Coordinates of C-alpha atoms and ligand atoms in Angstrom, one line a residue:
M225 CA 0.2 0.3 0.0
H226 CA 3.6 2.2 0.4
T227 CA 3.2 5.4 -1.7
D228 CA 6.8 5.6 -2.2
T229 CA 7.4 7.1 -6.2
P230 CA 10.7 7.7 -7.6
S231 CA 12.8 9.6 -6.5
S232 CA 14.0 10.8 -9.0
R233 CA 11.3 13.5 -9.1
V234 CA 11.9 16.8 -8.5
F235 CA 8.7 19.3 -7.5
D236 CA 9.9 22.9 -9.7
N237 CA 8.0 26.2 -7.3
Y238 CA 5.0 27.1 -7.9
V239 CA 4.8 31.0 -8.9
A240 CA 2.6 33.5 -10.2
G241 CA 0.5 30.2 -11.8
R242 CA 2.8 28.0 -13.2
P243 CA 6.1 25.9 -11.8
L244 CA 8.9 27.3 -11.4
P245 CA 11.7 25.2 -12.6
S246 CA 15.1 26.1 -10.2
A247 CA 17.9 28.3 -11.9
T248 CA 20.4 26.9 -10.0
G249 CA 18.9 23.1 -10.1
R250 CA 19.5 23.2 -6.1
S251 CA 17.6 20.4 -4.5
F252 CA 16.9 18.9 -1.7
A253 CA 15.3 15.2 -0.5
S254 CA 12.6 13.9 1.1
I255 CA 12.7 11.0 3.3
N256 CA 9.4 8.6 4.0
P257 CA 10.0 7.7 7.6
T258 CA 7.6 4.3 7.1
T259 CA 10.3 2.9 5.4
G260 CA 13.9 5.1 5.9
R261 CA 14.1 5.3 1.6
E262 CA 13.8 9.0 0.3
W263 CA 10.9 9.7 -1.0
G264 CA 11.0 12.8 -3.3
R265 CA 13.3 15.9 -4.3
F266 CA 11.8 19.5 -4.2
V267 CA 13.9 23.0 -4.8
D268 CA 16.1 24.0 -2.1
S269 CA 15.5 27.8 -3.4
T270 CA 17.3 31.0 -3.7
R271 CA 16.9 34.9 -2.0
D272 CA 16.2 35.0 -6.0
E273 CA 13.3 32.6 -6.5
V274 CA 11.7 33.3 -2.8
D275 CA 11.4 37.3 -4.3
A276 CA 9.7 35.8 -7.7
A277 CA 7.9 34.2 -5.5
V278 CA 6.8 37.7 -3.2
Q279 CA 7.1 39.7 -7.1
A280 CA 3.8 37.0 -8.2
A281 CA 1.7 38.0 -5.0
A282 CA 2.4 41.9 -5.3
A283 CA 1.1 41.0 -8.6
A284 CA -2.0 39.5 -8.5
L285 CA -2.7 41.9 -5.2
S286 CA -2.8 44.9 -7.3
G287 CA -4.5 42.9 -10.0
P288 CA -7.3 39.9 -10.1
W289 CA -7.8 39.5 -5.6
G290 CA -8.0 43.2 -5.3
A291 CA -10.2 43.7 -7.4
A292 CA -12.1 40.7 -6.5
S293 CA -15.3 41.5 -4.3
P294 CA -15.2 40.2 -0.5
T295 CA -18.5 38.4 -1.4
R296 CA -16.3 37.1 -4.5
R297 CA -13.2 36.0 -2.9
G298 CA -15.3 34.1 -0.3
R299 CA -16.7 32.4 -2.2
L300 CA -13.9 30.8 -4.2
L301 CA -12.0 30.1 -1.1
M302 CA -15.5 27.8 -0.3
A303 CA -15.0 26.7 -3.0
W304 CA -11.2 26.1 -2.6
G305 CA -12.6 23.9 0.3
E306 CA -14.5 21.6 -2.0
K307 CA -11.9 20.6 -3.9
I308 CA -9.9 20.6 -1.1
A309 CA -12.4 17.7 0.8
A310 CA -13.1 15.4 -2.7
H311 CA -9.0 15.1 -2.7
A312 CA -8.3 14.8 1.0
E313 CA -7.3 11.4 -0.1
G314 CA -4.5 11.6 -2.3
I315 CA -3.7 14.5 -0.1
A316 CA -3.5 12.4 3.2
R317 CA -1.2 9.9 0.7
L318 CA 1.0 12.8 -0.4
E319 CA 1.6 13.9 3.5
S320 CA 1.6 10.4 5.4
A321 CA 4.2 9.0 2.8
Q322 CA 6.5 13.2 4.5
N323 CA 6.0 13.0 7.8
G324 CA 4.9 9.0 9.0
K325 CA 1.4 10.4 10.4
L326 CA -1.8 7.8 10.5
F327 CA -3.4 8.0 7.1
A328 CA -6.5 8.3 8.5
E329 CA -5.4 11.7 10.7
M330 CA -4.1 13.8 8.0
K331 CA -7.2 12.0 5.5
A332 CA -9.9 13.5 8.3
Q333 CA -7.4 17.2 8.3
A334 CA -8.0 16.9 5.1
N335 CA -11.1 16.3 4.5
V336 CA -12.2 18.7 8.0
V337 CA -9.8 22.4 6.3
K338 CA -13.2 23.3 4.4
E339 CA -15.3 23.9 7.4
W340 CA -12.3 27.0 7.9
L341 CA -12.9 27.8 3.7
Y342 CA -16.4 27.4 3.9
Y343 CA -16.3 29.8 7.9
F344 CA -14.0 32.1 6.5
G345 CA -15.4 32.5 3.0
G346 CA -18.5 33.3 5.5
L347 CA -16.8 36.0 7.2
A348 CA -14.9 37.2 3.9
D349 CA -18.5 40.1 3.4
K350 CA -18.3 41.3 7.5
I351 CA -14.8 43.1 7.1
E352 CA -16.5 46.2 7.6
G353 CA -15.5 49.9 9.3
R354 CA -17.0 52.3 11.8
V355 CA -18.2 55.5 11.2
I356 CA -16.3 57.3 13.9
P357 CA -18.0 60.4 16.3
V358 CA -15.3 62.4 15.8
E359 CA -15.5 66.2 17.7
R360 CA -17.1 68.3 14.8
P361 CA -20.3 67.5 13.6
S362 CA -19.6 68.5 9.7
V363 CA -17.2 66.2 9.1
L364 CA -17.4 62.2 8.5
N365 CA -14.8 60.2 10.1
Y366 CA -15.0 56.7 9.5
T367 CA -12.1 53.7 8.5
L368 CA -11.8 51.3 6.2
R369 CA -10.2 48.0 7.1
E370 CA -7.2 46.9 4.7
P371 CA -5.3 44.1 3.5
I372 CA -2.5 43.9 4.2
G373 CA -0.7 43.1 1.7
V374 CA 1.3 39.7 0.8
V375 CA 1.6 37.1 3.2
G376 CA 4.7 35.0 4.5
V377 CA 2.7 32.0 5.1
I378 CA 6.1 29.7 7.2
V379 CA 5.1 26.5 8.5
P380 CA 5.7 23.2 9.7
W381 CA 5.5 18.9 9.2
N382 CA 3.1 18.3 11.0
S383 CA -0.2 18.7 9.9
P384 CA 0.7 20.8 6.7
T385 CA -2.8 21.1 5.1
F386 CA -4.5 21.7 8.6
L387 CA -1.8 24.3 9.7
S388 CA -1.3 26.3 6.0
I389 CA -4.8 26.6 5.5
M390 CA -5.2 28.2 9.5
S391 CA -2.8 30.1 8.7
C392 CA -4.0 30.7 4.8
A393 CA -8.0 31.0 5.3
P394 CA -8.3 34.1 6.9
A395 CA -5.6 36.4 5.3
M396 CA -7.1 35.1 1.7
A397 CA -10.9 36.1 3.0
A398 CA -9.1 40.4 4.3
G399 CA -8.0 40.0 1.2
N400 CA -4.1 38.9 1.6
T401 CA -2.3 37.1 -1.6
I402 CA 0.6 34.6 0.2
V403 CA 3.8 33.4 -0.9
L404 CA 3.6 29.2 1.3
K405 CA 6.5 28.0 2.6
P406 CA 6.9 24.6 3.5
S407 CA 8.6 22.6 6.2
E408 CA 11.8 20.7 3.5
V409 CA 10.5 17.4 5.2
T410 CA 6.6 18.5 3.7
S411 CA 6.7 19.9 1.0
A412 CA 5.0 17.8 -1.7
S413 CA 0.6 18.5 -0.4
A414 CA 0.8 22.3 -0.5
F415 CA 1.5 21.5 -4.5
E416 CA -1.6 19.8 -4.5
L417 CA -3.6 22.9 -1.9
V418 CA -1.9 25.5 -4.7
R419 CA -3.4 23.5 -7.8
L420 CA -6.2 23.1 -6.6
A421 CA -7.3 26.8 -5.6
E422 CA -7.0 27.5 -9.1
E423 CA -9.1 24.9 -9.8
A424 CA -11.7 26.5 -7.5
G425 CA -10.9 29.9 -9.5
I426 CA -9.0 31.2 -7.7
P427 CA -6.2 33.8 -9.9
P428 CA -2.8 32.7 -9.8
G429 CA -0.4 34.3 -8.1
V430 CA -2.6 34.4 -5.3
L431 CA -1.4 31.2 -3.6
N432 CA 2.3 30.9 -4.4
V433 CA 4.6 27.6 -2.6
V434 CA 8.9 28.0 -2.5
T435 CA 10.2 25.7 -0.9
G436 CA 13.6 25.5 1.3
A437 CA 15.0 24.9 4.9
R438 CA 15.7 27.8 7.1
E439 CA 17.0 30.3 4.4
A440 CA 14.0 29.7 2.0
G441 CA 12.3 30.6 6.0
E442 CA 14.5 33.3 5.7
A443 CA 14.6 34.9 2.5
L444 CA 10.3 35.2 3.4
V445 CA 11.2 37.4 6.4
D446 CA 13.4 39.5 4.9
H447 CA 11.9 40.3 2.1
E448 CA 10.4 44.0 2.8
Q449 CA 7.5 42.8 -0.3
V450 CA 5.9 40.6 2.3
G451 CA 3.6 42.5 5.4
K452 CA 3.1 40.3 7.4
I453 CA 4.1 36.3 8.7
C454 CA 2.4 33.8 9.7
F455 CA 4.7 31.5 10.9
T456 CA 3.6 27.7 12.5
G457 CA 7.4 25.9 14.6
S458 CA 9.4 25.9 16.9
D459 CA 9.8 28.3 19.4
A460 CA 13.6 28.9 19.3
A461 CA 12.6 29.7 15.4
G462 CA 10.3 31.7 15.8
R463 CA 12.2 33.9 18.7
A464 CA 14.6 34.1 14.9
I465 CA 12.2 35.1 12.9
A466 CA 10.5 37.3 15.4
A467 CA 13.8 39.3 15.6
R468 CA 14.4 39.5 12.2
A469 CA 10.6 40.7 10.8
G470 CA 11.2 43.2 13.9
A471 CA 14.4 44.3 12.1
R472 CA 11.9 46.0 9.3
L473 CA 8.7 46.5 11.9
A474 CA 6.5 43.8 9.7
S475 CA 4.5 41.8 11.5
C476 CA 4.2 38.0 13.5
T477 CA 1.8 35.6 14.5
L478 CA 3.5 33.1 15.9
E479 CA 2.0 30.0 16.5
L480 CA 4.7 28.2 18.8
G481 CA 5.3 24.7 21.3
G482 CA 4.3 24.5 24.1
K483 CA 4.8 22.0 27.2
S484 CA 1.4 21.3 28.3
P485 CA -0.3 20.0 31.9
N486 CA -3.3 17.1 32.1
I487 CA -4.4 17.4 35.7
V488 CA -6.3 14.7 36.3
F489 CA -8.1 16.1 40.3
P490 CA -9.1 13.4 43.5
D491 CA -12.6 13.8 41.9
A492 CA -11.7 13.6 37.4
P493 CA -14.2 11.0 35.5
V494 CA -11.1 8.4 35.7
E495 CA -11.1 6.2 32.6
N496 CA -12.5 9.0 30.8
A497 CA -8.7 11.8 32.4
V498 CA -6.6 8.0 31.4
V499 CA -8.0 8.3 27.9
G500 CA -7.4 12.2 27.9
V501 CA -3.4 12.5 28.4
L502 CA -3.0 9.1 26.8
S503 CA -4.6 10.0 23.7
G504 CA -2.9 14.7 24.3
I505 CA 0.2 12.5 24.7
F506 CA 0.8 9.7 22.2
A507 CA -2.1 10.2 19.6
A508 CA 0.3 11.9 16.6
A509 CA 3.1 10.2 17.6
G510 CA 3.1 13.0 20.0
Q511 CA 3.5 15.0 17.6
T512 CA 1.6 18.0 17.8
C513 CA 2.2 21.5 19.3
I514 CA -0.9 20.6 22.4
A515 CA 0.8 17.2 23.1
G516 CA -0.5 16.9 26.6
S517 CA 3.3 16.3 28.2
R518 CA 3.4 16.5 31.9
A519 CA 0.7 14.1 33.3
Y520 CA -0.2 16.2 37.5
I521 CA -2.1 13.8 39.1
H522 CA -3.3 13.7 42.1
E523 CA -1.7 11.3 45.2
S524 CA -5.1 9.9 46.3
L525 CA -4.8 8.0 42.6
Y526 CA -1.8 7.8 41.3
E527 CA -0.7 4.2 41.4
Q528 CA -4.6 3.3 39.6
V529 CA -4.3 6.6 37.2
V530 CA -0.4 5.4 35.8
D531 CA -0.7 2.1 36.3
R532 CA -3.5 2.2 33.1
L533 CA -1.1 4.1 31.6
V534 CA 0.8 2.2 31.2
Q535 CA -1.0 0.0 30.5
R536 CA -2.5 1.0 27.2
A537 CA 1.2 3.0 26.6
R538 CA 2.4 -1.0 26.4
A539 CA -1.1 -1.7 23.7
I540 CA -0.2 1.4 21.2
R541 CA 0.5 -0.6 17.4
L542 CA 3.7 0.6 16.2
G543 CA 3.3 0.3 11.9
D544 CA 2.9 1.8 8.4
P545 CA 0.8 4.7 8.9
L546 CA -1.0 4.0 6.1
S547 CA -2.4 0.6 7.3
A548 CA -6.2 1.4 9.4
D549 CA -5.1 -1.3 12.9
T550 CA -1.6 1.3 13.6
Q551 CA -1.8 3.2 16.3
M552 CA 1.3 4.7 16.4
G553 CA 3.7 5.3 13.4
P554 CA 7.3 6.9 12.9
A555 CA 9.1 9.9 13.6
A556 CA 8.5 11.8 10.6
T557 CA 12.7 12.8 10.7
A558 CA 16.0 9.9 11.3
A559 CA 16.8 14.0 13.6
Q560 CA 13.4 13.7 15.3
L561 CA 13.6 10.2 16.7
Q562 CA 17.2 11.1 17.5
K563 CA 16.2 14.2 20.0
N564 CA 13.5 11.5 21.3
Q565 CA 16.4 9.5 22.6
A566 CA 18.2 12.5 23.6
M567 CA 16.2 13.6 25.5
V568 CA 15.0 10.4 27.4
A569 CA 18.8 10.1 28.2
R570 CA 18.7 13.2 29.7
A571 CA 15.7 13.1 31.2
V572 CA 17.3 9.6 32.4
D573 CA 20.8 11.2 33.8
N574 CA 19.3 13.9 36.2
G575 CA 16.9 11.4 37.8
G576 CA 13.9 10.5 36.3
E577 CA 13.0 6.8 35.8
I578 CA 11.9 4.7 32.3
L579 CA 8.2 3.7 34.0
Y580 CA 8.1 2.0 30.2
G581 CA 9.2 2.5 27.1
G582 CA 13.0 5.1 26.4
Q583 CA 13.6 3.5 23.4
R584 CA 14.0 2.8 19.3
A585 CA 11.3 0.9 18.2
S586 CA 11.3 -2.3 15.6
V587 CA 8.4 -2.9 13.7
P588 CA 8.8 -6.0 11.3
G589 CA 8.5 -5.4 8.0
F590 CA 9.4 -2.0 7.9
E591 CA 13.0 -2.0 10.0
E592 CA 15.1 1.1 8.4
G593 CA 11.9 3.0 10.4
F594 CA 11.7 6.2 12.3
F595 CA 10.0 4.5 15.7
F596 CA 9.8 5.1 19.3
Q597 CA 8.5 4.1 21.9
P598 CA 5.6 5.5 23.7
T599 CA 7.5 6.3 26.9
I600 CA 6.0 7.1 30.3
L601 CA 8.9 8.2 32.8
H602 CA 8.6 9.3 36.3
R603 CA 10.4 11.0 39.3
L604 CA 11.3 13.8 37.2
K605 CA 12.1 17.7 39.2
A606 CA 10.4 20.2 37.9
D607 CA 13.7 21.6 36.6
N608 CA 14.6 18.2 35.0
P609 CA 14.8 19.6 30.9
I610 CA 12.3 17.4 30.3
M611 CA 9.9 19.2 32.3
Q612 CA 11.0 22.3 31.1
E613 CA 11.7 21.4 26.3
E614 CA 9.2 20.3 24.2
V615 CA 10.1 16.9 23.1
F616 CA 8.1 16.7 20.3
G617 CA 7.6 12.7 21.1
P618 CA 5.5 10.2 22.6
V619 CA 6.6 11.2 26.1
L620 CA 4.6 11.5 28.5
A621 CA 5.9 12.8 32.2
V622 CA 4.0 11.7 35.0
T623 CA 3.6 13.2 39.3
S624 CA 1.8 13.3 41.6
F625 CA 0.9 16.7 43.8
R626 CA -1.5 16.9 47.5
D627 CA -3.8 20.2 45.5
E628 CA -3.9 23.4 43.8
D629 CA -1.6 25.7 44.3
E630 CA 1.2 23.3 43.9
V631 CA -0.2 21.8 41.5
L632 CA -1.5 25.0 39.7
A633 CA 2.8 26.1 40.2
L634 CA 4.1 23.1 38.4
A635 CA 2.0 23.6 35.0
N636 CA 2.6 27.3 35.3
G637 CA 6.1 26.6 36.0
T638 CA 7.6 26.8 32.0
K639 CA 7.8 29.3 30.0
F640 CA 5.7 27.1 27.6
G641 CA 1.1 28.5 27.4
L642 CA 0.5 27.2 25.0
A643 CA -3.1 24.8 25.9
A644 CA -3.4 22.3 29.1
G645 CA -6.3 19.4 30.4
V646 CA -8.3 19.4 33.8
W647 CA -9.4 16.6 35.0
T648 CA -13.2 16.6 37.8
R649 CA -16.2 16.4 38.3
D650 CA -16.4 20.0 40.3
L651 CA -17.3 22.3 38.2
R652 CA -16.5 25.3 40.3
R653 CA -12.9 24.1 41.4
A654 CA -13.0 23.9 37.0
H655 CA -13.3 27.0 36.1
G656 CA -11.2 28.3 38.9
I657 CA -8.5 26.8 37.4
A658 CA -9.5 27.4 33.9
R659 CA -8.9 30.9 34.6
R660 CA -5.4 30.5 37.3
L661 CA -4.1 28.5 33.9
Q662 CA -1.4 30.4 32.2
A663 CA -2.9 28.8 29.0
G664 CA -4.1 30.1 25.8
T665 CA -7.1 26.9 25.9
V666 CA -7.6 25.3 28.3
W667 CA -10.1 21.7 28.1
I668 CA -11.8 20.3 31.0
N669 CA -13.0 17.1 30.2
T670 CA -11.8 16.5 27.1
Y671 CA -8.4 17.4 25.2
R672 CA -7.5 18.0 22.2
A673 CA -10.3 20.0 20.9
M674 CA -10.4 22.8 17.7
A675 CA -13.0 24.2 16.0
F676 CA -12.4 26.6 13.2
N677 CA -14.5 29.7 15.0
S678 CA -12.7 29.3 18.3
P679 CA -9.1 31.5 18.6
F680 CA -6.5 28.8 19.4
G681 CA -2.7 29.8 20.0
G682 CA -0.7 30.4 23.4
Y683 CA 0.2 32.6 26.4
K684 CA 3.9 33.4 27.3
Q685 CA 6.0 31.6 24.6
S686 CA 4.0 30.0 23.6
G687 CA 2.8 32.3 20.7
I688 CA 1.7 35.5 19.7
G689 CA -1.7 36.8 17.8
R690 CA -4.3 34.1 17.2
V691 CA -5.3 31.6 13.9
N692 CA -9.2 30.3 14.2
G693 CA -12.3 32.6 15.6
M694 CA -12.4 36.0 14.2
E695 CA -9.6 37.7 16.0
S696 CA -6.7 35.3 13.4
V697 CA -8.8 37.9 9.8
D698 CA -8.0 40.9 12.3
Q699 CA -4.4 39.6 12.7
F700 CA -4.1 40.1 8.6
L701 CA -6.0 43.3 8.9
Q702 CA -4.4 47.2 9.1
T703 CA -7.1 50.2 10.4
K704 CA -7.6 53.6 8.1
S705 CA -8.9 56.4 9.6
V706 CA -9.9 58.5 6.4
W707 CA -12.0 62.1 7.3
C708 CA -14.0 63.9 5.3
E709 CA -14.8 67.5 5.4
T710 CA -18.4 68.0 4.5
S711 CA -18.7 71.8 5.3
D712 CA -17.6 74.3 3.6
E713 CA -15.1 74.8 5.9
I714 CA -11.4 75.4 6.2
Q715 CA -10.4 75.1 9.7
D716 CA -6.6 78.0 9.6
P717 CA -3.9 77.9 11.9
F718 CA -3.0 81.4 10.7
V719 CA -5.9 83.1 11.4
L720 CA -6.6 83.7 15.0
K721 CA -10.0 83.7 15.8
V722 CA -10.9 86.0 18.7
Ligands
NAD950 P1 10.7 24.8 13.0 O1 10.4 25.7 14.0 O2 12.2 23.7 12.7 O3 10.4 24.2 11.1 C1 9.6 25.1 10.9 C2 9.2 25.7 10.5 O4 9.4 26.6 9.8 C3 9.7 24.9 8.5 O5 8.9 24.9 6.9 C4 11.5 25.6 8.2 O6 10.9 25.1 7.6 C5 11.3 27.5 9.0 N1 12.5 27.5 9.5 C6 13.8 26.9 10.5 N2 13.9 27.6 11.1 C7 13.6 28.7 10.2 C8 13.4 30.1 10.4 N3 14.9 30.6 11.4 N4 13.4 31.3 9.5 C9 12.1 31.2 8.6 N5 11.8 29.8 8.5 C10 13.0 28.6 9.5 O7 10.0 23.4 13.5 P2 9.2 21.7 12.9 O8 10.2 21.2 13.3 O9 8.6 22.5 11.6 O10 7.9 21.1 13.9 C11 7.7 21.2 14.7 C12 7.3 22.7 16.0 O11 5.6 22.8 15.8 C13 6.9 22.3 17.3 O12 7.6 23.8 18.4 C14 5.7 22.6 17.2 O13 5.5 22.2 19.0 C15 5.6 23.8 16.5 N6 4.2 24.1 16.3 C16 3.2 24.6 16.9 C17 1.5 24.6 16.4 C18 0.7 25.1 17.0 O14 -0.2 25.7 16.7 N7 1.8 26.2 17.9 C19 1.1 24.1 15.5 C20 1.9 22.9 15.3 C21 3.4 23.3 15.4

């Protein structure tokens, strides 16, 4: 069932409605993490190649996209959503072959993004200015909400289509045009997205795709004609991007990593909490920004819950992500596998103990694959690096606690603030804790829920700004204040009124 493409194929950049072959012939390989074999090759874009894409986006902005009515833009986004859903299976196959995540998950994501495009397509003609009641009644002062211009969208490998649409949909609804730089690990599906956008009637140049790694991203961030960067990725890259963008005063939306806690109180619905903790960290092999990588379990339930977690982790079936029987695929890259191994080893060096897992896993038929066992660690002090740094792998740290104040201090005690889970039947406690948690999303008796109309983003070093929901459109708009004197009067500062 594997879809290894001939490895000689080089995917060209896609600019102004056409494939744009590399001028230098520089390319890089993407590796199928399940087989360890080369899957395809992509253009390693230079600054000039990134510039060509920005020029195309700028031309589309002052051309057909700028001229389209907001209603028309919205309809085109909706039509794009239909097309993507109709091709969800093919997109998922490309993504799964590149990042090793379950085909079923990638397909569900490619299918659900239509909801995002319907929602933001619907919002396109509801972006309104205001009339301001300024002091002088003869003056009409109103605001226009205008697109920023060309938006550079940079995304990671874990959910390529989902995260690209989360950024592109509000940006395009607001009237901007896009240069999308997918991750060097998962570049292929972006070309499907742009092909389908144009099939849906979105004019050439509105969405352009350039591939490459950090250097291509930096060229996009540095480009004077890119008015806004919408970045999803690691906190380290986010910090570097914000500094570069800041150097030329371009604005950024940053969706970064996390070290999210799941807190299980004594009155929790225990079996649901076990499922929530388990899926929070082991679904997607932990390769999700909202991974619930720290579980704080009340001492009265600690042994019971930890035993269940180990039992369930032991039963997780590792294997080919394209197979419906598989519950966990490999790490997406050899580097991510090494990071999992190194961070677990460091946690143990710092006094932690392995309750389950901690090793590279061997999967029959896929001996070269980058598989890692679901891993549970305990006896970890709050300053153990694994309690502070994101692994982005299937590694759960469990800790017991006694009371609310103690667990809040622990839960809030990292630089991150992306998400948190609270498990309790006591609603007063649940909402009280939700207020005191420093996190952009708090889930009570559930985990990993997300919707196109509910804002998502990070507190502290998990990010700046929000995707999803109405406020995400605001991040791609700038406000112009227009003043119009409607009477024949003119205020002349050189004529003194007595
Ligand atoms: P990464 O930061 O290494 O790379 C992300 C993207 O940025 C890639 O396209 C990469 O080529 C590019 N890039 C890297 N350094 C850059 C630089 N200095 N300048 C410009 N571009 C640069 O992240 P990754 O390993 O691809 O993805 C995993 C990370 O993404 C995790 O930290 C995860 O938590 C985060 N993430 C966050 C969210 C969210 O919504 N908050 C969602 C998914 C993933």
